[in-house]
Structure formats: structure tokens, C-alpha cells
């Protein structure tokens, strides 16, 4: 075969190969085990339904003060689930109202006013309520000492829920925490009894003051606490 004839043959062979490569019917590719070709638009992934929260029966507030930066201080309003956890809610409401006198064991005021937010873990929890020691080792309920886990009906399935902190089963006192991330592994370990209604911006600021050890980078005080009427707007 002469060179020109060989070149022409190679050209025609290459052209045929390209035609076969790019114009093979889809059905053949599928029958041969190739990748299936989509025939319709993909459906949008379905999201989990928004968790339904119990009825808010009581409203309380914390006026938060950050040492050295009063411009970042503010109010957090919390809604309490009194129908689901009446005993736990009454304990927290009483500690916010500061009208339960002094503790039977500690002799200290049963009141959140003036207590510290002693533990902040970024993107996890903001914890306070140690009204006896101020460092997470103490606390006392309005019932004297600790009381039982009332219910685990409400799950930790969203951010900014209010739960009781404890050191094991049935050891609820006055310490509480607000979760800043979804913490489902705490279900059936900590009682959820409320949620944040107002003050998301304050929560975000507190979250930035956290550390891996949990010790806040600035002192955070509950300057004042109290009870609001259900339909009362925060100042």
C-alpha cells in the first residue's frame, strides 16, 4: 500500500471510530452496563419537619452583664414548658423570681440574681445557675438539695433549648444550660423544660466568650432576673 493510500485509509478508519464513539444510541450504553442517563429532573431533598415545641406557660428573663463590655450586655427571655415539666419549671421560675428565701442546705439565697455564667463551650452550651459556689460544683433547688429527672419528653432536637444541668440521674439542683448546637446525645440524660424566646444576639455574644476548657474569657453575671407575664413584652 502506498503512503497516500495508507493515510487515506487511516483517516477513514479514525472517522468511523469517532462516529461510533459519539453516536452510539443511549439504549445500547444502558444495555451494556454503562452509566444510566437521567430522564427527569432530580427531586429536591426533603428536609426534616420543624420540631414542635410544647406550650409556653411561663416567661422569665435574665439581664446579662459582661465584664468590661456593657455594650454587649442584654436581656435573654426564656419560655418555660409548665405543662410538660411543672416541678422543674416551678424550681426555675422560683429561682428567677428570688422569692423562695434561702436554701435548706446552703443557707444562701435561692436566687439567680448575681450568679455567674461559669461555663461556655463554643458551639455547644452556655451553663450557669451555681447559686452556692459559682464555679459549677454547687447549686441547690427550691425543694432543698436535688430533685428527680421529671421527664425526657422534649428532645434536644434544636438549638437554644433550656435544660437542667446535672452530675448524673436525678441530681437536678439550680444549674442549667442553653445549647448553642443540636445535642441529641443528651436526650434521656438532661431534662429540657424551656427555650429561648428573645435575646439570640446575647446568646451569640456569650458563645464567642467560650473556650475549650469551658472557662469564659470574660466574667459574665446574671445582673438581674425575674418573671414576666405571658403576654408581656420585654423591655
mmCIF file of C-alpha atoms in Angstrom, residues 19-20 30 49 72 100 113 117 121 130 215 220-221 230:
data_model
loop_
_atom_site.group_PDB
_atom_site.id
_atom_site.type_symbol
_atom_site.label_atom_id
_atom_site.label_comp_id
_atom_site.label_asym_id
_atom_site.label_seq_id
_atom_site.Cartn_x
_atom_site.Cartn_y
_atom_site.Cartn_z
ATOM 1 C CA UNK A 19 -18.760 8.246 14.706
ATOM 2 C CA UNK A 20 -19.224 5.018 16.636
ATOM 3 C CA UNK A 30 -27.513 1.115 29.153
ATOM 4 C CA UNK A 49 -40.028 18.793 59.696
ATOM 5 C CA UNK A 72 -22.614 43.704 74.588
ATOM 6 C CA UNK A 100 -38.183 31.382 97.878
ATOM 7 C CA UNK A 113 -29.642 37.331 90.513
ATOM 8 C CA UNK A 117 -22.388 32.054 83.845
ATOM 9 C CA UNK A 121 -18.159 25.798 75.390
ATOM 10 C CA UNK A 130 -24.499 27.572 90.564
ATOM 11 C CA UNK A 215 -13.932 28.915 81.334
ATOM 12 C CA UNK A 220 -20.463 37.005 82.826
ATOM 13 C CA UNK A 221 -23.009 37.865 85.516
ATOM 14 C CA UNK A 230 -47.085 35.516 79.263
#
